[in-house]
């Protein structure tokens, strides 16, 4: 039996949340994966294009993306993911206060949540669990339609 962090409850199906974390800073990818591997199965992508390629192979129920990346911003990536994979829970992570971009992303439904850097490990555990619960609810609702 797998050990789980006492801070996060197992999902009803006893599946672990699968999270794709996207950031163009290699150090951030490493820290995120190492810090949160007790909460979820964490995969990482170093760009928006890499994330889209990974989603095409096996969609992830939760995508957390940094906003400021070269080539494609996090909100641009999450917009594309929303169009292609609407049941994916999308979370935007940023250290910057670009309130216009954030307001637009939230209002257009591109993101379920905004998280400010630096993030707190325990808070991120809870955010991942909330996103996993939301994803399962959406999946169940669609199965009953």
CSV table of C-alpha atoms in Angstrom, one decimal, residues 75-125:
chain,number,residue,atom,x,y,z
A,75,UNK,CA,-3.1,32.1,-19.4
A,76,UNK,CA,-2.6,31.4,-23.2
A,77,UNK,CA,-1.7,27.8,-22.4
A,78,UNK,CA,-4.7,27.4,-20.1
A,79,UNK,CA,-7.0,28.9,-22.7
A,80,UNK,CA,-5.9,26.2,-25.2
A,81,UNK,CA,-6.2,23.5,-22.6
A,82,UNK,CA,-9.8,24.7,-21.8
A,83,UNK,CA,-10.8,24.5,-25.4
A,84,UNK,CA,-9.3,21.0,-26.0
A,85,UNK,CA,-9.8,19.4,-22.5
A,86,UNK,CA,-12.7,21.3,-20.8
A,87,UNK,CA,-12.8,18.9,-17.8
A,88,UNK,CA,-9.1,19.7,-16.9
A,89,UNK,CA,-8.9,21.9,-13.8
A,90,UNK,CA,-6.6,24.8,-14.6
A,91,UNK,CA,-4.6,26.7,-12.0
A,92,UNK,CA,-2.5,29.8,-12.7
A,93,UNK,CA,0.7,30.5,-10.6
A,94,UNK,CA,2.5,33.8,-10.7
A,95,UNK,CA,4.8,36.0,-8.8
A,96,UNK,CA,3.6,39.1,-10.7
A,97,UNK,CA,0.6,41.3,-10.2
A,98,UNK,CA,-0.8,41.5,-13.7
A,99,UNK,CA,-4.3,42.0,-12.5
A,100,UNK,CA,-5.8,42.7,-15.9
A,101,UNK,CA,-4.5,39.4,-17.3
A,102,UNK,CA,-5.6,37.5,-14.1
A,103,UNK,CA,-9.1,39.1,-14.1
A,104,UNK,CA,-9.5,38.2,-17.8
A,105,UNK,CA,-8.3,34.7,-17.2
A,106,UNK,CA,-10.7,34.2,-14.3
A,107,UNK,CA,-13.7,35.9,-16.0
A,108,UNK,CA,-13.3,33.9,-19.2
A,109,UNK,CA,-13.2,30.6,-17.2
A,110,UNK,CA,-9.7,29.8,-18.2
A,111,UNK,CA,-8.6,29.1,-14.7
A,112,UNK,CA,-10.3,27.7,-11.6
A,113,UNK,CA,-7.8,29.3,-9.2
A,114,UNK,CA,-5.0,31.8,-9.0
A,115,UNK,CA,-2.0,31.1,-6.7
A,116,UNK,CA,0.6,33.6,-5.9
A,117,UNK,CA,4.3,32.8,-5.7
A,118,UNK,CA,6.0,32.0,-3.4
A,119,UNK,CA,3.5,29.2,-2.7
A,120,UNK,CA,3.2,27.4,0.6
A,121,UNK,CA,3.6,23.6,0.5
A,122,UNK,CA,0.6,22.8,2.8
A,123,UNK,CA,-1.6,25.3,0.9
A,124,UNK,CA,-0.6,23.7,-2.4
A,125,UNK,CA,-1.5,20.3,-1.0
